[in-house]
Amino acid sequence: MTQHMILLALRALAKNGLYAALCVLSLFLGLVVFISSLAYVERVRTLDEGLTNYDQLYEFHSLWPALGQQVSFGTTPRTKEILHNRFPEIQQITRLINLREMLVASRDQQQYVQFMAADPNFFEIIDYPFAEGDPASALDNPNTVVLSRSAATEYFGDGPVLGETIEVEGQFTFEVTGIVEDLPVTSGLLPLLENLDFVSSIETFRGTGLPQTRFQEWGANRAMTIAVVPPELSRQDISAGLQDLVADYWPEMYHDSLEIRFRHFGDLLSDLSMFGGVPLPNVILGLGIAVLLVGCANFASLLTAQNTGRIREMALRKALGSSRHLIVMQFLLEGLLISLAALGLALCALPHLFGLVNQSGPPWWDLAVLFKSQGLMWLALLVPAVTLIGAAYPAFRFSAVHPNRAFRAGSGIASSNSASRGATVVVQFTLALILLIAAIVVWQQQAHIEALNARYAQDQIVVIDRIGREKIQARLPLFKQQLLNTDGIVAVAASNSVPGKGRFFTMKFRKANSDPETGYWLTAAMTDPDFISVYDIELIAGRHLSEEMASDLANPVEAKDETFRLNVLINENAVSYLGYASPEDAIGQILVPTNEGYYPYVIAGVVENANIRPYPFQRESTLFFGLEAAFANVSVRISGDNVQATIGRLEDAWESVYPEFPMEWKFLDEEFAAVYASINSANNILLLCCSLALVISSLGMFGLAGYIAENRTKEIEVRKVMGATVSRIMRLLIWDFSKPVILANLIAWPIAYLAMRSYLDGFAERIDLSPLFFVGSGALALGVAWLVVAAHVWRAAQAHPAQALRYE
């Protein structure tokens, strides 16, 4: 019996080969997108599962809701001690502190590398495999370092490395006490840190020239704090214990703005990868489901269309004694064969597709991850689910038709099936239109952000990194002067960061003679007076800062002078945020930092609003002031003439002033490109899903157009005999196909509007939701529908009436 039913199913599919092929193709595209999204989500969900303490690993971090922060990574290094006090049940807590890039020399190599500081128990808790050394004791002593496998090979070759030494900053010698394998692709730290190339103990850096405030600051998010939480301590217990943690331990200035949160270590990447305020894995899975639903709706529509002509066949089988459940099984079997064919093609194509995608980045896309954990369950349920969605309606609908009704003229069966086909067309085009509108809005918003950032003439500003060392800063005035005397260089400025990097920090202020309880958080940009001219930021009121005035540039000695006032600039947002009536009213006003050890600031000028952090952040209220000790970058504005020669002269100037230090530089546009790389990747995924959804819908429309044109051939020829022109028939049939697309527009527009309104609310600078986005998307979908049906309609309308009516 089963063999006989399979044979019948294959014959039915072969008879309607075009429809079967369209069904397989549309399902294939939907399954490729869905399985790809599922593979990515499963990869993210199972990151670091191989760690011994995985189930009990939790990461604690700071969040600043008062400053508009939604996600965060890291907290103050003091959190470890505080957690021990608040949760005595937690015995194992470790920290990993991202310090700064340091100059490392070994044998014939000298280059800047990113140094990490960790507690001695770090590699016991986060137990990535060691190639050499003992992870339990590798960081027990000061001046020891654990290298990654790749760093060890680069510096020392392939031989044994333990006991070798490296020179750091030209004055400290570290002994290599361990080699940890490179971070695996299954590590959640890989996208955040790239690798653990140089990790030393925290005690190593006490007294090595680094400011000790790096380990003591309350508001600095410098440390990743990870704890092994015992099973008896529930998530509810941790949440309750963190409720008043800031109020109990942090200085008062942080009580109304800071919160300490926690998450499972495996959720780290998911929480930090956001797209429009939603975790990126959720967005990708949602897109995969949406495209699969479009494919399933198309599958159901085509299957219903191709089986409408078999109503009399099914009725005859029932009249000859076949039971209804056998007919249902026959339809479901045909749907199952189509689903299996589509899934088989998808599983064959995906490894090649993933191979191409993984060439441009870390191998996040891996089909093997689905054949373990929950992924295998999803795959096992996929074919039955798709089969039921696509084949259930025609199976139960056609098997229920009574033979008397099937053989009676004008039974209305065809018209009811036409309504169901129209409903599936509405569903698939609604989903496709929502994705299309979302893609247009996202790309327009991204173009808006990039246009705002383009104000900085990014391709004419060279950023020199790593000038925060004492020996470099001591010769910084000489270096600046030499650059200003160099042909092709327009202006030079030093700062603690540059636009696009986002390394500026926030400080809390109060107005002089105001309520001490009232505080204002401002973004603090530590710059020299030339920063404003290098980045072409317009002065609105007051004056520019100048190196000629002692009170325009801070010096640590002046902190001891209680009468000293430092002149600063603020932007227009800060004027309104601080409550001043106008930029002119803000001039001369005094701001007092709530941090101890800082002197009062006098507002000397107001500049235009030019965000110095990437625009996805909140609209900023910024304060500019000079503090030489904090400078970490030099920005060099060059003319557009003979750029290569200017860069050569720039490198020569560095070599003459700093012969013992390598020079590291980038154009500003490279900094911005790095910031928006992940956003652009997500945009590309959205655009691809939108395109595939539209292609799948078009395939369904093409198949339906062929079926309907074929079934309405006699009607068309009768109309022609009665005097209808080809153009009139074309308009009539195209209008029939346009109705479900127009209805899909009416449904999709409000849904897309609400979704995109929520998405844009996450941006400080955002575009308006123009009606053109919606009308244009609808017109595009309608145009695609017209194009794919035009060929069928034209062929049917051009046929000679005698061919269709010769038997009438």
mmCIF file of N, CA, C and O in Angstrom, residues 701-763:
data_model
loop_
_atom_site.group_PDB
_atom_site.id
_atom_site.type_symbol
_atom_site.label_atom_id
_atom_site.label_comp_id
_atom_site.label_asym_id
_atom_site.label_seq_id
_atom_site.Cartn_x
_atom_site.Cartn_y
_atom_site.Cartn_z
ATOM 1 N N MET A 701 3.543 33.804 -7.339
ATOM 2 C CA MET A 701 2.683 34.550 -8.253
ATOM 3 C C MET A 701 2.835 34.051 -9.695
ATOM 4 O O MET A 701 1.859 33.950 -10.439
ATOM 5 N N PHE A 702 4.054 33.704 -10.081
ATOM 6 C CA PHE A 702 4.299 33.180 -11.428
ATOM 7 C C PHE A 702 3.547 31.867 -11.642
ATOM 8 O O PHE A 702 2.905 31.656 -12.671
ATOM 9 N N GLY A 703 3.645 30.975 -10.656
ATOM 10 C CA GLY A 703 2.945 29.693 -10.778
ATOM 11 C C GLY A 703 1.449 29.861 -10.808
ATOM 12 O O GLY A 703 0.750 29.221 -11.625
ATOM 13 N N LEU A 704 0.915 30.718 -9.943
ATOM 14 C CA LEU A 704 -0.534 30.935 -9.912
ATOM 15 C C LEU A 704 -1.021 31.585 -11.196
ATOM 16 O O LEU A 704 -2.102 31.271 -11.694
ATOM 17 N N ALA A 705 -0.202 32.523 -11.720
ATOM 18 C CA ALA A 705 -0.602 33.177 -12.970
ATOM 19 C C ALA A 705 -0.728 32.156 -14.088
ATOM 20 O O ALA A 705 -1.680 32.206 -14.892
ATOM 21 N N GLY A 706 0.223 31.208 -14.177
ATOM 22 C CA GLY A 706 0.144 30.177 -15.205
ATOM 23 C C GLY A 706 -1.085 29.316 -15.035
ATOM 24 O O GLY A 706 -1.789 28.996 -16.003
ATOM 25 N N TYR A 707 -1.383 28.936 -13.808
ATOM 26 C CA TYR A 707 -2.541 28.081 -13.548
ATOM 27 C C TYR A 707 -3.844 28.796 -13.891
ATOM 28 O O TYR A 707 -4.713 28.257 -14.586
ATOM 29 N N ILE A 708 -3.978 30.026 -13.404
ATOM 30 C CA ILE A 708 -5.242 30.750 -13.599
ATOM 31 C C ILE A 708 -5.438 31.109 -15.066
ATOM 32 O O ILE A 708 -6.537 31.027 -15.601
ATOM 33 N N ALA A 709 -4.328 31.518 -15.722
ATOM 34 C CA ALA A 709 -4.448 31.837 -17.146
ATOM 35 C C ALA A 709 -4.894 30.610 -17.938
ATOM 36 O O ALA A 709 -5.706 30.704 -18.863
ATOM 37 N N GLU A 710 -4.360 29.450 -17.564
ATOM 38 C CA GLU A 710 -4.733 28.212 -18.251
ATOM 39 C C GLU A 710 -6.200 27.870 -18.017
ATOM 40 O O GLU A 710 -6.911 27.458 -18.935
ATOM 41 N N ASN A 711 -6.686 28.075 -16.787
ATOM 42 C CA ASN A 711 -8.061 27.716 -16.454
ATOM 43 C C ASN A 711 -9.076 28.741 -16.956
ATOM 44 O O ASN A 711 -10.268 28.443 -16.999
ATOM 45 N N ARG A 712 -8.591 29.944 -17.298
ATOM 46 C CA ARG A 712 -9.523 30.964 -17.777
ATOM 47 C C ARG A 712 -9.376 31.197 -19.281
ATOM 48 O O ARG A 712 -9.830 32.217 -19.804
ATOM 49 N N THR A 713 -8.745 30.243 -19.962
ATOM 50 C CA THR A 713 -8.519 30.406 -21.398
ATOM 51 C C THR A 713 -9.831 30.569 -22.163
ATOM 52 O O THR A 713 -9.968 31.458 -23.013
ATOM 53 N N LYS A 714 -10.808 29.709 -21.865
ATOM 54 C CA LYS A 714 -12.087 29.797 -22.580
ATOM 55 C C LYS A 714 -12.774 31.124 -22.298
ATOM 56 O O LYS A 714 -13.356 31.742 -23.201
ATOM 57 N N GLU A 715 -12.716 31.567 -21.035
ATOM 58 C CA GLU A 715 -13.326 32.859 -20.695
ATOM 59 C C GLU A 715 -12.679 33.984 -21.506
ATOM 60 O O GLU A 715 -13.364 34.865 -22.044
ATOM 61 N N ILE A 716 -11.350 33.920 -21.616
ATOM 62 C CA ILE A 716 -10.621 34.967 -22.348
ATOM 63 C C ILE A 716 -11.028 34.962 -23.825
ATOM 64 O O ILE A 716 -11.274 36.025 -24.416
ATOM 65 N N GLU A 717 -11.118 33.761 -24.405
ATOM 66 C CA GLU A 717 -11.442 33.690 -25.830
ATOM 67 C C GLU A 717 -12.879 34.107 -26.106
ATOM 68 O O GLU A 717 -13.172 34.725 -27.132
ATOM 69 N N VAL A 718 -13.783 33.778 -25.180
ATOM 70 C CA VAL A 718 -15.177 34.235 -25.336
ATOM 71 C C VAL A 718 -15.228 35.752 -25.299
ATOM 72 O O VAL A 718 -15.940 36.410 -26.076
ATOM 73 N N ARG A 719 -14.454 36.351 -24.377
ATOM 74 C CA ARG A 719 -14.416 37.816 -24.299
ATOM 75 C C ARG A 719 -13.887 38.412 -25.611
ATOM 76 O O ARG A 719 -14.369 39.442 -26.090
ATOM 77 N N LYS A 720 -12.887 37.738 -26.202
ATOM 78 C CA LYS A 720 -12.344 38.245 -27.463
ATOM 79 C C LYS A 720 -13.364 38.138 -28.582
ATOM 80 O O LYS A 720 -13.501 39.043 -29.430
ATOM 81 N N VAL A 721 -14.118 37.006 -28.614
ATOM 82 C CA VAL A 721 -15.155 36.840 -29.625
ATOM 83 C C VAL A 721 -16.234 37.907 -29.482
ATOM 84 O O VAL A 721 -16.779 38.427 -30.475
ATOM 85 N N MET A 722 -16.479 38.300 -28.210
ATOM 86 C CA MET A 722 -17.507 39.314 -27.952
ATOM 87 C C MET A 722 -16.986 40.728 -28.149
ATOM 88 O O MET A 722 -17.703 41.702 -27.925
ATOM 89 N N GLY A 723 -15.695 40.868 -28.567
ATOM 90 C CA GLY A 723 -15.192 42.196 -28.925
ATOM 91 C C GLY A 723 -14.168 42.786 -27.987
ATOM 92 O O GLY A 723 -13.703 43.915 -28.215
ATOM 93 N N ALA A 724 -13.782 42.079 -26.928
ATOM 94 C CA ALA A 724 -12.791 42.631 -25.992
ATOM 95 C C ALA A 724 -11.417 42.666 -26.648
ATOM 96 O O ALA A 724 -11.024 41.740 -27.353
ATOM 97 N N THR A 725 -10.676 43.740 -26.407
ATOM 98 C CA THR A 725 -9.325 43.868 -26.961
ATOM 99 C C THR A 725 -8.324 43.166 -26.041
ATOM 100 O O THR A 725 -8.604 42.889 -24.862
ATOM 101 N N VAL A 726 -7.129 42.895 -26.608
ATOM 102 C CA VAL A 726 -6.077 42.253 -25.826
ATOM 103 C C VAL A 726 -5.686 43.119 -24.632
ATOM 104 O O VAL A 726 -5.504 42.624 -23.514
ATOM 105 N N SER A 727 -5.584 44.441 -24.847
ATOM 106 C CA SER A 727 -5.188 45.330 -23.752
ATOM 107 C C SER A 727 -6.223 45.333 -22.636
ATOM 108 O O SER A 727 -5.874 45.380 -21.451
ATOM 109 N N ARG A 728 -7.507 45.260 -23.021
ATOM 110 C CA ARG A 728 -8.547 45.254 -21.993
ATOM 111 C C ARG A 728 -8.498 43.954 -21.188
ATOM 112 O O ARG A 728 -8.649 43.959 -19.970
ATOM 113 N N ILE A 729 -8.280 42.838 -21.886
ATOM 114 C CA ILE A 729 -8.167 41.556 -21.185
ATOM 115 C C ILE A 729 -6.955 41.550 -20.266
ATOM 116 O O ILE A 729 -6.997 41.060 -19.132
ATOM 117 N N MET A 730 -5.831 42.126 -20.745
ATOM 118 C CA MET A 730 -4.633 42.220 -19.925
ATOM 119 C C MET A 730 -4.928 42.999 -18.639
ATOM 120 O O MET A 730 -4.559 42.585 -17.540
ATOM 121 N N ARG A 731 -5.600 44.147 -18.785
ATOM 122 C CA ARG A 731 -5.907 44.968 -17.611
ATOM 123 C C ARG A 731 -6.805 44.218 -16.640
ATOM 124 O O ARG A 731 -6.625 44.287 -15.420
ATOM 125 N N LEU A 732 -7.767 43.500 -17.171
ATOM 126 C CA LEU A 732 -8.711 42.766 -16.325
ATOM 127 C C LEU A 732 -7.986 41.710 -15.483
ATOM 128 O O LEU A 732 -8.170 41.631 -14.263
ATOM 129 N N LEU A 733 -7.152 40.901 -16.148
ATOM 130 C CA LEU A 733 -6.499 39.814 -15.431
ATOM 131 C C LEU A 733 -5.427 40.341 -14.467
ATOM 132 O O LEU A 733 -5.277 39.837 -13.350
ATOM 133 N N ILE A 734 -4.671 41.355 -14.908
ATOM 134 C CA ILE A 734 -3.650 41.921 -14.010
ATOM 135 C C ILE A 734 -4.306 42.553 -12.796
ATOM 136 O O ILE A 734 -3.785 42.485 -11.684
ATOM 137 N N TRP A 735 -5.476 43.158 -12.992
ATOM 138 C CA TRP A 735 -6.184 43.732 -11.847
ATOM 139 C C TRP A 735 -6.583 42.640 -10.855
ATOM 140 O O TRP A 735 -6.500 42.841 -9.640
ATOM 141 N N ASP A 736 -7.004 41.477 -11.374
ATOM 142 C CA ASP A 736 -7.359 40.375 -10.477
ATOM 143 C C ASP A 736 -6.158 39.957 -9.623
ATOM 144 O O ASP A 736 -6.304 39.652 -8.438
ATOM 145 N N PHE A 737 -4.969 39.949 -10.226
ATOM 146 C CA PHE A 737 -3.774 39.583 -9.467
ATOM 147 C C PHE A 737 -3.328 40.709 -8.531
ATOM 148 O O PHE A 737 -2.620 40.457 -7.556
ATOM 149 N N SER A 738 -3.725 41.927 -8.850
ATOM 150 C CA SER A 738 -3.299 43.069 -8.034
ATOM 151 C C SER A 738 -4.059 43.154 -6.715
ATOM 152 O O SER A 738 -3.534 43.688 -5.729
ATOM 153 N N LYS A 739 -5.268 42.630 -6.683
ATOM 154 C CA LYS A 739 -6.113 42.785 -5.483
ATOM 155 C C LYS A 739 -5.452 42.235 -4.218
ATOM 156 O O LYS A 739 -5.374 42.933 -3.193
ATOM 157 N N PRO A 740 -4.947 40.972 -4.228
ATOM 158 C CA PRO A 740 -4.319 40.485 -2.984
ATOM 159 C C PRO A 740 -3.050 41.252 -2.615
ATOM 160 O O PRO A 740 -2.742 41.408 -1.428
ATOM 161 N N VAL A 741 -2.308 41.761 -3.618
ATOM 162 C CA VAL A 741 -1.103 42.538 -3.314
ATOM 163 C C VAL A 741 -1.484 43.865 -2.673
ATOM 164 O O VAL A 741 -0.838 44.326 -1.732
ATOM 165 N N ILE A 742 -2.537 44.508 -3.189
ATOM 166 C CA ILE A 742 -2.998 45.773 -2.588
ATOM 167 C C ILE A 742 -3.482 45.530 -1.163
ATOM 168 O O ILE A 742 -3.191 46.316 -0.238
ATOM 169 N N LEU A 743 -4.235 44.435 -0.954
ATOM 170 C CA LEU A 743 -4.679 44.110 0.406
ATOM 171 C C LEU A 743 -3.488 43.847 1.323
ATOM 172 O O LEU A 743 -3.480 44.265 2.489
ATOM 173 N N ALA A 744 -2.465 43.178 0.799
ATOM 174 C CA ALA A 744 -1.252 42.929 1.585
ATOM 175 C C ALA A 744 -0.599 44.242 2.002
ATOM 176 O O ALA A 744 -0.089 44.383 3.123
ATOM 177 N N ASN A 745 -0.602 45.239 1.118
ATOM 178 C CA ASN A 745 -0.066 46.553 1.455
ATOM 179 C C ASN A 745 -0.827 47.172 2.618
ATOM 180 O O ASN A 745 -0.229 47.718 3.557
ATOM 181 N N LEU A 746 -2.150 47.102 2.561
ATOM 182 C CA LEU A 746 -2.967 47.713 3.614
ATOM 183 C C LEU A 746 -2.729 47.051 4.971
ATOM 184 O O LEU A 746 -2.842 47.702 6.017
ATOM 185 N N ILE A 747 -2.413 45.763 4.955
ATOM 186 C CA ILE A 747 -2.125 45.062 6.215
ATOM 187 C C ILE A 747 -0.699 45.334 6.672
ATOM 188 O O ILE A 747 -0.433 45.543 7.857
ATOM 189 N N ALA A 748 0.238 45.342 5.711
ATOM 190 C CA ALA A 748 1.663 45.464 6.061
ATOM 191 C C ALA A 748 2.027 46.856 6.546
ATOM 192 O O ALA A 748 2.880 47.008 7.426
ATOM 193 N N TRP A 749 1.435 47.897 5.984
ATOM 194 C CA TRP A 749 1.851 49.263 6.300
ATOM 195 C C TRP A 749 1.753 49.599 7.785
ATOM 196 O O TRP A 749 2.724 50.075 8.376
ATOM 197 N N PRO A 750 0.606 49.379 8.447
ATOM 198 C CA PRO A 750 0.567 49.733 9.882
ATOM 199 C C PRO A 750 1.501 48.887 10.743
ATOM 200 O O PRO A 750 2.096 49.387 11.702
ATOM 201 N N ILE A 751 1.647 47.598 10.391
ATOM 202 C CA ILE A 751 2.552 46.741 11.170
ATOM 203 C C ILE A 751 3.993 47.234 11.012
ATOM 204 O O ILE A 751 4.744 47.367 11.994
ATOM 205 N N ALA A 752 4.377 47.508 9.765
ATOM 206 C CA ALA A 752 5.736 47.993 9.513
ATOM 207 C C ALA A 752 5.961 49.354 10.162
ATOM 208 O O ALA A 752 7.062 49.630 10.671
ATOM 209 N N TYR A 753 4.954 50.200 10.157
ATOM 210 C CA TYR A 753 5.105 51.532 10.761
ATOM 211 C C TYR A 753 5.403 51.407 12.260
ATOM 212 O O TYR A 753 6.323 52.059 12.778
ATOM 213 N N LEU A 754 4.639 50.591 12.956
ATOM 214 C CA LEU A 754 4.849 50.430 14.403
ATOM 215 C C LEU A 754 6.228 49.827 14.685
ATOM 216 O O LEU A 754 6.933 50.262 15.606
ATOM 217 N N ALA A 755 6.612 48.819 13.901
ATOM 218 C CA ALA A 755 7.914 48.180 14.122
ATOM 219 C C ALA A 755 9.062 49.149 13.859
ATOM 220 O O ALA A 755 10.011 49.247 14.642
ATOM 221 N N MET A 756 8.990 49.910 12.779
ATOM 222 C CA MET A 756 10.068 50.842 12.432
ATOM 223 C C MET A 756 10.076 52.066 13.336
ATOM 224 O O MET A 756 11.127 52.649 13.597
ATOM 225 N N ARG A 757 8.915 52.462 13.832
ATOM 226 C CA ARG A 757 8.878 53.559 14.796
ATOM 227 C C ARG A 757 9.627 53.158 16.067
ATOM 228 O O ARG A 757 10.399 53.934 16.629
ATOM 229 N N SER A 758 9.408 51.927 16.501
ATOM 230 C CA SER A 758 10.123 51.424 17.676
ATOM 231 C C SER A 758 11.616 51.330 17.406
ATOM 232 O O SER A 758 12.439 51.664 18.263
ATOM 233 N N TYR A 759 11.997 50.888 16.203
ATOM 234 C CA TYR A 759 13.412 50.774 15.841
ATOM 235 C C TYR A 759 14.088 52.144 15.848
ATOM 236 O O TYR A 759 15.168 52.318 16.416
ATOM 237 N N LEU A 760 13.470 53.134 15.255
ATOM 238 C CA LEU A 760 14.076 54.463 15.149
ATOM 239 C C LEU A 760 14.143 55.170 16.498
ATOM 240 O O LEU A 760 14.988 56.052 16.690
ATOM 241 N N ASP A 761 13.276 54.810 17.426
ATOM 242 C CA ASP A 761 13.318 55.433 18.747
ATOM 243 C C ASP A 761 14.624 55.146 19.479
ATOM 244 O O ASP A 761 14.960 55.832 20.449
ATOM 245 N N GLY A 762 15.372 54.137 19.028
ATOM 246 C CA GLY A 762 16.651 53.822 19.658
ATOM 247 C C GLY A 762 17.790 54.710 19.202
ATOM 248 O O GLY A 762 18.913 54.564 19.680
ATOM 249 N N PHE A 763 17.528 55.669 18.289
ATOM 250 C CA PHE A 763 18.568 56.546 17.763
ATOM 251 C C PHE A 763 18.321 57.979 18.215
ATOM 252 O O PHE A 763 17.183 58.466 18.214
#
